[in-house]
Amino acid sequence: MEMNTLNNNNNNQSDSSSSPSSPQRKRVMNPLDPEEFRKQGHMIIDFLADYYTKVSNFPVRSQVEPDYLGKHLPPSAPFFPEPIQSILEDVQEHIIPGITHWMSPNYYAFFPSSGSVAGFMGEMLSAGLNVVGFNWISSPAATELETIVMDWLGEALKLPQQFLYKGSNNNNGGGVLLGTTCEAVLCTLVAARDKKLSQIGRDNIGKLVVYGSDQTHSSFGKAAQIAGIQNVRAIKTKRSNSFTLTADSLLSTIRSDVKNGLIPIYLCATVGTTATASIDPIMELCDVAKEYGIWVHVDAAYAGSACICPEFRSCIDGVEGANSFSFNAHKWFLTNLACCCLWVNDHNALTKSLSTNPEFLRNKASESKQVIDYKDWQIALSRKFNALKLWLVLRSYGVENLRNFLRSHVNMAKTFEGLVKLDKRFEIFVPRKFSLVCFRVSSSTIISRSSNNNNNNNHNGDYYGKLVNDDDDYLVNEFNRKLLESINNSGKVYMSHGEVEGAFVIRFAIGATLTEEHHVIMAWKLIQEHADSLLASY
């Protein structure tokens, strides 16, 4: 397909005016020609539809070497326009091989980044309308749809009334759509910081202390660093408590800090930690925090989606005692990246820290205090029309279908967990939670195999005997690390790892939109094959 408008512009570059003394006249391209948009739009949709059809055939984790792309693309930008066909050919030939395919049904790493027809169409609508909804007057529909959608979703999660617009006293609660949990943690941490500093003076910032566990996401420490808070507590968790942050350990840490003259201000509790999907006891932690006036943020980035299901709602029991709650709709809620949902019980704490009112943004609607200006709920000024995307997902699928979609992944995880338990060489390291299974080849399997090899290997017997006796954990971790890398190098599936109490565990996170049970069974057979091969050579 010819890019007529652009090519016409190119062809006219040599045209001269009727008079040699007149300046040369050139036609200016129209980069938003409706007909060209329609043609190229169809081509992109067809390209993506074909991609989804064959995505399972690609190596899940990209197999390219560093700096591969520079060897295939020109060193500088083209001076003249190129047709979309050529660009898409390069995407297919050079970009696709360099992608790790998060949309593959064989993707089980990290946590999912799920997508859907509705999520994509909402993103396309948002991008096409190109709304910059920093305040109400810049696009009233963008703001008002966001308040409506956040209440819809809050009700589906059965969040307490104080987190909803229509249910909060004095209209102090409400929700906002951000990009990621990193933003949600930073915004709420800054609000908690400034609230405390307004009481004790800004020169006391060095005394502030914030709390999480050693399983809390790394974005927490990064947010504290950005906010200028030096005292960050990563409280140790134990396997015996399923790696949750206990109220007793929090309380003892707080008491020690207070005794040393520090001032507790913020707790980040997690529902669905990254390594093992552990669930912190929200109610008990909130009771401790309340005694010290600590802001509690509940990070449910991954597992929050599942809480629309009645059988998982108890995972956030006690959230009524928290100040804020967030989850990523782009992880496991079919809402294409990026879309983080944050609710607060008092948005004034956010706006006092994050508001800006330059002259060029002043308007009667904002000054009337009858509208919401979401620029004051976030770090950046500009913002996408993300509510449109989430609105399409909720309307296109409905709460019941979304629940069944989430349950299907949980059931697949139960199937995988059962298969692991049937093979006595493996162990489930922590009980399965939601759709995440953490497993490994057991220490008994590896050590017994090593011991047998030692008896048959006179050259290396002394070395391996010392290793087995002195550093079993290292041996077990290295074997599972090699097993994971061997599996991922095959390109047939992609998994990631976690490390808890010094133990290396393999994470099998089900959540990709296209994953079905036969993919899970195939993945388990592949794991067994690679384990067979590695154990045989041990």
Coordinates of C-alpha atoms in Angstrom, one line a residue:
M1 CA 0.0 0.0 0.0
E2 CA 1.4 3.4 -1.0
M3 CA 1.4 6.1 1.6
N4 CA -0.1 8.6 -0.9
T5 CA 0.0 11.7 1.2
L6 CA 3.5 11.3 2.3
N7 CA 4.7 10.2 -1.1
N8 CA 3.0 13.1 -2.8
N9 CA 4.8 15.4 -0.4
N10 CA 8.1 13.6 -1.4
N11 CA 7.3 14.0 -5.1
N12 CA 6.6 17.7 -4.8
Q13 CA 9.9 18.5 -3.2
S14 CA 11.5 19.4 -6.6
D15 CA 8.5 21.6 -7.7
S16 CA 9.5 25.2 -8.3
S17 CA 7.2 28.3 -8.4
S18 CA 6.4 30.2 -11.6
S19 CA 9.0 32.8 -10.8
P20 CA 12.7 32.0 -10.2
S21 CA 12.8 34.8 -7.7
S22 CA 9.8 33.5 -5.7
P23 CA 10.5 31.2 -2.7
Q24 CA 10.0 27.5 -3.5
R25 CA 6.6 26.2 -2.5
K26 CA 6.2 22.7 -1.1
R27 CA 3.1 20.8 -0.1
V28 CA 3.0 20.0 3.6
M29 CA 2.1 16.4 4.5
N30 CA -1.0 15.5 6.4
P31 CA 0.1 13.1 9.0
L32 CA -3.5 12.4 10.1
D33 CA -5.2 11.8 6.8
P34 CA -8.4 9.8 7.6
E35 CA -8.2 7.5 4.6
E36 CA -4.5 6.7 5.2
F37 CA -5.3 6.1 8.8
R38 CA -8.0 3.7 7.9
K39 CA -5.8 1.7 5.5
Q40 CA -2.8 1.5 7.8
G41 CA -5.0 0.8 10.8
H42 CA -6.4 -2.3 9.1
M43 CA -2.9 -3.4 8.3
I44 CA -1.8 -3.1 11.9
I45 CA -4.9 -4.9 13.2
D46 CA -4.3 -7.7 10.7
F47 CA -0.6 -7.9 11.7
L48 CA -1.5 -8.2 15.4
A49 CA -4.2 -10.7 14.7
D50 CA -1.7 -12.9 12.8
Y51 CA 0.8 -12.4 15.7
Y52 CA -1.7 -13.7 18.3
T53 CA -2.5 -16.6 16.1
K54 CA 1.2 -17.7 15.9
V55 CA 2.7 -16.3 19.0
S56 CA 3.0 -19.8 20.6
N57 CA 5.4 -20.7 17.8
F58 CA 8.0 -18.1 18.8
P59 CA 10.7 -18.7 21.4
V60 CA 9.0 -17.2 24.5
R61 CA 12.1 -15.6 25.9
S62 CA 14.0 -13.7 23.2
Q63 CA 17.2 -15.5 22.1
V64 CA 19.0 -12.5 20.6
E65 CA 22.4 -11.3 21.8
P66 CA 23.1 -7.7 23.1
D67 CA 23.2 -5.0 20.4
Y68 CA 21.7 -7.3 17.8
L69 CA 19.3 -4.7 16.5
G70 CA 22.0 -2.2 15.6
K71 CA 23.4 -4.7 13.1
H72 CA 20.1 -4.7 11.2
L73 CA 18.9 -1.1 11.2
P74 CA 20.4 1.9 9.5
P75 CA 22.6 4.2 11.6
S76 CA 20.4 7.3 11.0
A77 CA 16.8 8.1 10.3
P78 CA 15.4 8.1 6.8
F79 CA 15.3 11.4 5.0
F80 CA 12.4 10.4 2.7
P81 CA 9.2 8.6 3.8
E82 CA 8.9 4.8 3.7
P83 CA 5.8 2.7 3.0
I84 CA 4.1 1.0 6.0
Q85 CA 4.6 -2.4 4.3
S86 CA 8.4 -2.0 4.5
I87 CA 8.2 -0.9 8.1
L88 CA 6.0 -3.9 9.1
E89 CA 8.3 -6.2 7.2
D90 CA 11.2 -5.0 9.4
V91 CA 9.0 -5.4 12.5
Q92 CA 8.4 -9.0 11.5
E93 CA 12.0 -9.7 10.6
H94 CA 14.0 -7.7 13.2
I95 CA 11.7 -6.6 16.1
I96 CA 9.7 -9.8 16.7
P97 CA 12.9 -11.9 17.3
G98 CA 14.0 -9.4 20.0
I99 CA 10.7 -9.6 21.9
T100 CA 10.1 -11.7 24.9
H101 CA 6.5 -12.7 24.2
W102 CA 4.5 -11.8 27.3
M103 CA 1.3 -12.7 25.3
S104 CA 2.5 -16.2 24.6
P105 CA 0.4 -19.0 26.2
N106 CA 3.7 -20.4 27.4
Y107 CA 4.7 -17.4 29.4
Y108 CA 4.9 -18.1 33.1
A109 CA 7.5 -15.6 34.3
F110 CA 7.2 -12.7 36.8
F111 CA 3.5 -11.9 36.9
P112 CA 1.3 -11.7 33.8
S113 CA 0.7 -8.6 31.7
S114 CA -2.6 -9.7 30.3
G115 CA -4.3 -8.2 27.3
S116 CA -7.6 -8.6 25.6
V117 CA -9.6 -7.4 22.6
A118 CA -11.5 -4.9 24.9
G119 CA -8.2 -3.8 26.5
F120 CA -6.6 -3.2 23.1
M121 CA -9.7 -1.4 21.7
G122 CA -9.8 0.8 24.7
E123 CA -6.2 1.6 24.4
M124 CA -6.7 2.3 20.7
L125 CA -9.7 4.6 21.4
S126 CA -7.7 6.4 24.1
A127 CA -4.7 6.9 21.8
G128 CA -6.9 7.9 18.9
L129 CA -8.8 10.6 20.8
N130 CA -5.4 11.6 22.3
V131 CA -7.0 13.3 25.3
V132 CA -4.6 14.9 27.8
G133 CA -6.9 15.0 30.9
F134 CA -4.9 16.8 33.5
N135 CA -7.9 18.6 34.8
W136 CA -11.7 18.5 34.4
I137 CA -11.9 21.3 32.0
S138 CA -9.4 19.8 29.6
S139 CA -11.9 16.9 29.0
P140 CA -14.8 16.5 31.4
A141 CA -15.7 13.0 30.1
A142 CA -12.2 11.8 30.9
T143 CA -12.4 12.9 34.5
E144 CA -16.0 11.9 35.1
L145 CA -15.7 8.4 33.5
E146 CA -12.7 7.8 35.8
T147 CA -14.7 8.5 38.9
I148 CA -17.5 6.3 37.7
V149 CA -15.2 3.4 36.7
M150 CA -13.3 3.5 39.9
D151 CA -16.5 3.2 41.9
W152 CA -17.7 0.4 39.7
L153 CA -14.5 -1.5 40.3
G154 CA -14.3 -0.6 44.0
E155 CA -17.8 -2.1 44.4
A156 CA -16.8 -5.2 42.6
L157 CA -13.9 -5.6 45.1
K158 CA -16.3 -4.8 48.0
L159 CA -14.0 -2.0 49.1
P160 CA -15.2 -0.1 52.2
Q161 CA -17.4 2.9 51.4
Q162 CA -14.7 5.4 52.5
F163 CA -12.7 4.5 49.4
L164 CA -15.6 5.3 47.0
Y165 CA -16.7 8.7 45.7
K166 CA -20.4 8.1 46.3
G167 CA -19.9 6.5 49.7
S168 CA -17.3 8.5 51.4
N169 CA -18.0 11.0 54.2
N170 CA -17.5 14.6 53.0
N171 CA -16.5 13.2 49.6
N172 CA -13.0 12.6 50.8
G173 CA -12.4 9.2 49.3
G174 CA -12.1 8.1 45.7
G175 CA -9.9 6.4 43.2
V176 CA -7.5 7.4 40.5
L177 CA -5.8 5.6 37.6
L178 CA -2.1 5.7 37.5
G179 CA 0.5 4.0 35.4
T180 CA 2.0 1.5 37.8
T181 CA 2.2 0.5 41.4
C182 CA 5.5 2.3 41.7
E183 CA 3.6 5.5 41.2
A184 CA 0.9 4.5 43.7
V185 CA 3.5 3.8 46.4
L186 CA 5.4 7.0 45.7
C187 CA 2.3 9.2 45.7
T188 CA 0.9 7.8 49.0
L189 CA 4.3 7.8 50.6
V190 CA 4.8 11.5 49.8
A191 CA 1.3 12.2 51.1
A192 CA 2.2 10.4 54.4
R193 CA 5.5 12.2 54.6
D194 CA 4.1 15.7 54.2
K195 CA 1.2 15.0 56.6
K196 CA 3.7 14.1 59.3
L197 CA 6.1 16.9 58.5
S198 CA 3.4 19.5 58.7
Q199 CA 3.0 18.5 62.3
I200 CA 6.7 18.1 63.4
G201 CA 8.5 20.5 61.0
R202 CA 10.2 19.7 57.7
D203 CA 13.7 19.8 59.3
N204 CA 12.8 16.5 61.0
I205 CA 12.6 14.5 57.7
G206 CA 15.7 12.6 58.8
K207 CA 13.8 11.0 61.7
L208 CA 11.0 9.5 59.5
V209 CA 10.9 5.8 59.1
V210 CA 8.9 3.5 56.8
Y211 CA 8.1 -0.2 57.0
G212 CA 7.7 -3.2 54.8
S213 CA 8.9 -6.7 54.8
D214 CA 11.8 -8.4 53.1
Q215 CA 9.2 -9.6 50.6
T216 CA 7.8 -6.1 49.8
H217 CA 8.3 -5.0 46.2
S218 CA 11.5 -3.1 45.4
S219 CA 9.5 -0.1 44.3
F220 CA 8.9 0.6 48.0
G221 CA 12.6 1.2 48.7
K222 CA 12.9 3.2 45.5
A223 CA 9.9 5.4 46.5
A224 CA 11.5 6.1 49.9
Q225 CA 14.7 7.1 48.2
I226 CA 12.9 9.5 45.9
A227 CA 10.9 10.9 48.8
G228 CA 14.1 11.6 50.7
I229 CA 13.4 9.1 53.5
Q230 CA 16.5 7.3 54.7
N231 CA 15.1 5.0 57.3
V232 CA 13.6 2.0 55.5
R233 CA 12.8 -1.2 57.4
A234 CA 12.6 -4.5 55.5
I235 CA 11.4 -6.7 58.3
K236 CA 12.5 -10.3 58.0
T237 CA 9.9 -13.0 57.2
K238 CA 10.0 -16.7 57.8
R239 CA 9.0 -19.8 55.9
S240 CA 7.1 -21.0 59.0
N241 CA 4.8 -18.0 58.6
S242 CA 4.5 -18.3 54.8
F243 CA 6.8 -15.3 54.4
T244 CA 4.2 -12.9 55.7
L245 CA 4.8 -9.8 57.7
T246 CA 3.6 -10.5 61.2
A247 CA 2.0 -8.0 63.6
D248 CA 4.5 -8.9 66.3
S249 CA 7.6 -8.3 64.2
L250 CA 6.2 -5.0 63.0
L251 CA 5.3 -3.9 66.5
S252 CA 8.7 -4.8 67.9
T253 CA 10.5 -3.0 65.1
I254 CA 8.3 0.1 65.6
R255 CA 9.0 0.2 69.3
S256 CA 12.7 -0.1 68.8
D257 CA 12.6 2.9 66.4
V258 CA 10.5 5.0 68.6
K259 CA 12.8 4.3 71.5
N260 CA 15.7 5.6 69.4
G261 CA 13.8 8.8 68.6
L262 CA 12.6 8.0 65.1
I263 CA 9.1 8.7 63.8
P264 CA 7.1 5.9 62.1
I265 CA 4.9 7.2 59.2
Y266 CA 4.2 4.5 56.6
L267 CA 3.6 0.8 56.2
C268 CA 3.5 -1.0 52.8
A269 CA 1.6 -4.3 53.3
T270 CA 1.3 -6.7 50.4
V271 CA -1.4 -9.0 49.2
G272 CA 0.5 -11.3 46.7
T273 CA 4.2 -10.8 47.1
T274 CA 6.5 -11.1 44.1
A275 CA 8.5 -14.1 45.2
T276 CA 5.7 -16.4 46.6
A277 CA 2.4 -14.4 46.5
S278 CA 2.3 -14.3 50.3
I279 CA -0.6 -12.4 51.9
D280 CA 0.2 -10.1 54.8
P281 CA -2.4 -10.0 57.5
I282 CA -4.0 -6.6 56.8
M283 CA -6.3 -6.4 59.8
E284 CA -3.6 -7.2 62.4
L285 CA -1.1 -4.9 60.7
C286 CA -3.6 -2.0 60.6
D287 CA -4.3 -2.4 64.3
V288 CA -0.6 -2.0 65.1
A289 CA -0.2 1.0 62.7
K290 CA -3.3 2.8 64.1
E291 CA -1.7 2.9 67.5
Y292 CA 1.2 4.9 66.0
G293 CA -0.7 7.0 63.5
I294 CA 1.0 5.2 60.5
W295 CA -0.3 5.5 57.0
V296 CA -1.1 2.0 55.7
H297 CA -0.9 1.3 52.0
V298 CA -2.1 -2.1 50.7
D299 CA -0.2 -3.2 47.6
A300 CA -2.2 -5.9 45.8
A301 CA -0.6 -5.3 42.4
Y302 CA -1.0 -8.9 41.2
A303 CA -3.6 -10.6 43.5
G304 CA -6.0 -7.7 43.8
S305 CA -7.7 -8.8 40.6
A306 CA -8.7 -12.1 42.1
C307 CA -10.4 -10.3 45.0
I308 CA -13.5 -9.6 42.8
C309 CA -14.1 -13.4 43.4
P310 CA -16.0 -13.9 46.6
E311 CA -13.7 -16.9 47.5
F312 CA -10.7 -14.6 47.5
R313 CA -12.2 -11.4 49.0
S314 CA -11.1 -12.4 52.5
C315 CA -7.5 -11.8 51.4
I316 CA -8.0 -8.1 51.9
D317 CA -10.1 -8.3 55.0
G318 CA -9.1 -5.4 57.2
V319 CA -8.6 -3.0 54.3
E320 CA -11.1 -0.7 56.0
G321 CA -8.3 0.1 58.4
A322 CA -5.9 1.1 55.6
N323 CA -5.4 4.6 54.1
S324 CA -4.9 3.4 50.5
F325 CA -5.2 0.3 48.3
S326 CA -4.0 -0.4 44.8
F327 CA -3.8 -3.1 42.2
N328 CA -2.6 -3.3 38.6
A329 CA -5.4 -3.9 36.2
H330 CA -2.8 -4.6 33.5
K331 CA -1.4 -7.6 35.4
W332 CA -4.3 -10.0 35.6
F333 CA -7.4 -8.0 34.7
L334 CA -7.2 -8.0 30.9
T335 CA -6.5 -4.3 30.8
N336 CA -3.5 -3.7 28.5
L337 CA -0.4 -2.0 30.0
A338 CA -0.4 0.4 31.8
C339 CA -3.2 0.8 34.3
C340 CA -2.9 0.9 38.1
C341 CA -5.9 1.5 40.2
L342 CA -5.4 3.4 43.5
W343 CA -8.0 4.2 46.1
V344 CA -7.6 6.5 49.1
N345 CA -9.8 7.2 52.0
D346 CA -8.8 10.9 52.1
H347 CA -7.7 12.4 48.8
N348 CA -6.9 15.7 50.5
A349 CA -3.7 14.1 51.7
L350 CA -2.7 13.5 48.1
T351 CA -3.7 16.9 46.8
K352 CA -2.0 18.8 49.6
S353 CA 1.3 17.2 48.5
L354 CA 0.9 17.0 44.8
S355 CA -1.2 20.1 43.7
T356 CA 0.1 22.7 41.4
N357 CA -1.9 25.8 40.3
P358 CA -0.1 27.8 37.6
E359 CA -1.9 30.6 36.0
F360 CA -2.3 28.9 32.7
L361 CA -4.4 26.1 34.3
R362 CA -6.7 28.3 36.3
N363 CA -10.4 28.0 35.4
K364 CA -13.8 28.6 36.9
A365 CA -14.7 24.9 37.2
S366 CA -11.5 24.1 39.2
E367 CA -12.0 27.1 41.4
S368 CA -15.6 26.1 42.2
K369 CA -14.3 23.0 44.0
Q370 CA -17.1 21.0 42.3
V371 CA -14.8 19.0 40.0
I372 CA -11.8 16.7 40.3
D373 CA -8.5 17.7 38.8
Y374 CA -6.6 14.4 38.6
K375 CA -3.3 16.2 38.0
D376 CA -3.3 16.8 41.7
W377 CA -3.5 13.1 42.5
Q378 CA -0.3 12.1 40.7
I379 CA 3.3 13.0 40.1
A380 CA 3.1 14.1 36.4
L381 CA 0.8 16.8 35.0
S382 CA -0.3 15.0 31.8
R383 CA -2.3 11.8 31.9
K384 CA -3.9 9.4 29.4
F385 CA -7.6 8.6 29.1
N386 CA -7.0 5.2 30.8
A387 CA -10.6 5.1 32.2
L388 CA -11.8 4.4 28.6
K389 CA -9.7 1.2 28.5
L390 CA -10.9 0.0 31.9
W391 CA -14.5 0.9 31.1
L392 CA -14.4 -1.2 27.9
V393 CA -13.0 -4.2 29.8
L394 CA -15.7 -4.0 32.5
R395 CA -18.5 -3.5 29.9
S396 CA -17.3 -6.0 27.3
Y397 CA -16.8 -8.9 29.7
G398 CA -18.8 -8.2 32.9
V399 CA -17.8 -9.0 36.4
E400 CA -19.0 -12.6 36.2
N401 CA -16.9 -13.5 33.1
L402 CA -13.9 -11.8 34.6
R403 CA -14.3 -13.9 37.7
N404 CA -14.5 -17.1 35.6
F405 CA -11.4 -16.0 33.7
L406 CA -9.4 -15.6 36.9
R407 CA -10.7 -18.9 38.3
S408 CA -9.6 -20.7 35.2
H409 CA -6.0 -19.7 35.8
V410 CA -6.3 -20.7 39.5
N411 CA -7.6 -24.1 38.4
M412 CA -4.7 -24.5 36.0
A413 CA -2.3 -23.7 38.8
K414 CA -4.0 -26.4 40.9
T415 CA -3.5 -28.8 38.1
F416 CA 0.2 -27.9 37.8
E417 CA 0.7 -28.1 41.6
G418 CA -0.8 -31.6 41.5
L419 CA 1.5 -32.7 38.8
V420 CA 4.6 -31.5 40.7
K421 CA 3.5 -33.4 43.8
L422 CA 3.2 -36.6 41.9
D423 CA 6.9 -36.5 41.0
K424 CA 8.8 -37.2 44.2
R425 CA 12.0 -35.6 42.9
F426 CA 10.3 -32.2 43.2
E427 CA 8.8 -30.2 46.1
I428 CA 6.3 -27.4 46.4
F429 CA 8.4 -24.9 48.4
V430 CA 5.5 -22.9 49.7
P431 CA 1.7 -23.6 49.4
R432 CA 0.2 -22.4 46.1
K433 CA -1.5 -19.1 46.2
F434 CA -3.8 -17.8 43.5
S435 CA -2.2 -18.9 40.2
L436 CA 1.4 -19.0 41.3
V437 CA 3.2 -22.2 42.1
C438 CA 6.7 -22.1 43.6
F439 CA 8.6 -25.4 43.2
R440 CA 12.1 -26.9 42.8
V441 CA 13.9 -30.2 42.6
S442 CA 14.2 -31.1 46.2
S443 CA 17.3 -31.0 48.3
S444 CA 17.0 -34.7 49.1
T445 CA 17.0 -35.6 45.4
I446 CA 20.1 -33.6 44.5
I447 CA 22.1 -34.5 47.6
S448 CA 21.4 -38.2 47.3
R449 CA 22.3 -38.1 43.6
S450 CA 25.5 -36.2 44.4
S451 CA 26.4 -38.7 47.1
N452 CA 25.9 -41.6 44.7
N453 CA 28.1 -39.9 42.1
N454 CA 30.8 -39.3 44.7
N455 CA 31.0 -43.1 45.4
N456 CA 31.6 -43.7 41.7
N457 CA 34.0 -40.8 41.0
N458 CA 37.3 -41.2 42.7
H459 CA 38.8 -38.1 41.1
N460 CA 36.2 -35.7 42.4
G461 CA 34.9 -37.5 45.5
D462 CA 36.8 -35.4 48.0
Y463 CA 35.6 -32.2 46.4
Y464 CA 31.9 -33.2 46.1
G465 CA 31.9 -34.8 49.5
K466 CA 33.0 -31.5 51.1
L467 CA 30.4 -29.6 49.0
V468 CA 27.6 -31.9 50.1
N469 CA 28.6 -31.8 53.7
D470 CA 29.4 -28.2 54.0
D471 CA 27.2 -26.4 51.6
D472 CA 24.1 -28.4 50.7
D473 CA 22.0 -25.2 50.1
Y474 CA 24.5 -23.9 47.5
L475 CA 24.4 -27.2 45.7
V476 CA 20.6 -27.3 45.6
N477 CA 20.3 -23.7 44.5
E478 CA 22.8 -24.1 41.7
F479 CA 21.1 -27.2 40.4
N480 CA 17.7 -25.5 40.2
R481 CA 19.3 -22.4 38.7
K482 CA 20.8 -24.5 36.0
L483 CA 17.5 -26.3 35.5
L484 CA 15.6 -23.0 35.0
E485 CA 18.2 -21.6 32.6
S486 CA 18.1 -24.9 30.6
I487 CA 14.3 -24.7 30.3
N488 CA 14.3 -21.0 29.4
N489 CA 17.0 -21.5 26.8
S490 CA 14.8 -24.0 25.0
G491 CA 12.5 -21.1 24.1
K492 CA 9.4 -23.4 24.6
V493 CA 8.4 -21.8 27.9
Y494 CA 9.6 -18.9 30.1
M495 CA 9.6 -19.0 33.9
S496 CA 11.4 -16.8 36.5
H497 CA 12.7 -17.4 40.0
G498 CA 12.5 -16.1 43.5
E499 CA 14.8 -16.3 46.5
V500 CA 13.4 -16.7 50.0
E501 CA 15.4 -17.6 53.1
G502 CA 18.4 -18.2 50.8
A503 CA 16.5 -20.8 48.8
F504 CA 16.3 -20.5 45.0
V505 CA 12.8 -21.5 43.8
I506 CA 11.3 -21.7 40.4
R507 CA 8.1 -19.6 39.9
F508 CA 5.3 -20.8 37.6
A509 CA 2.9 -17.9 37.3
I510 CA -0.2 -18.6 35.2
G511 CA -2.0 -15.6 33.9
A512 CA -1.3 -15.1 30.2
T513 CA -4.6 -14.5 28.3
L514 CA -4.1 -17.3 25.8
T515 CA -2.9 -20.0 28.3
E516 CA -5.0 -23.2 28.4
E517 CA -4.6 -26.4 30.4
H518 CA -2.8 -28.3 27.6
H519 CA -0.1 -25.6 27.6
V520 CA 0.4 -26.2 31.4
I521 CA 0.6 -29.9 30.9
M522 CA 3.1 -29.5 28.1
A523 CA 5.2 -27.2 30.3
W524 CA 5.3 -29.7 33.1
K525 CA 6.5 -32.5 30.7
L526 CA 9.2 -30.1 29.4
I527 CA 10.3 -29.4 33.0
Q528 CA 10.6 -33.1 33.7
E529 CA 12.6 -33.8 30.5
H530 CA 15.1 -31.1 31.4
A531 CA 15.3 -32.4 35.0
D532 CA 15.9 -35.9 33.7
S533 CA 18.7 -34.7 31.5
L534 CA 20.4 -32.6 34.1
L535 CA 20.1 -35.3 36.9
A536 CA 21.5 -37.9 34.5
S537 CA 24.6 -35.8 34.0
Y538 CA 25.0 -35.0 37.7

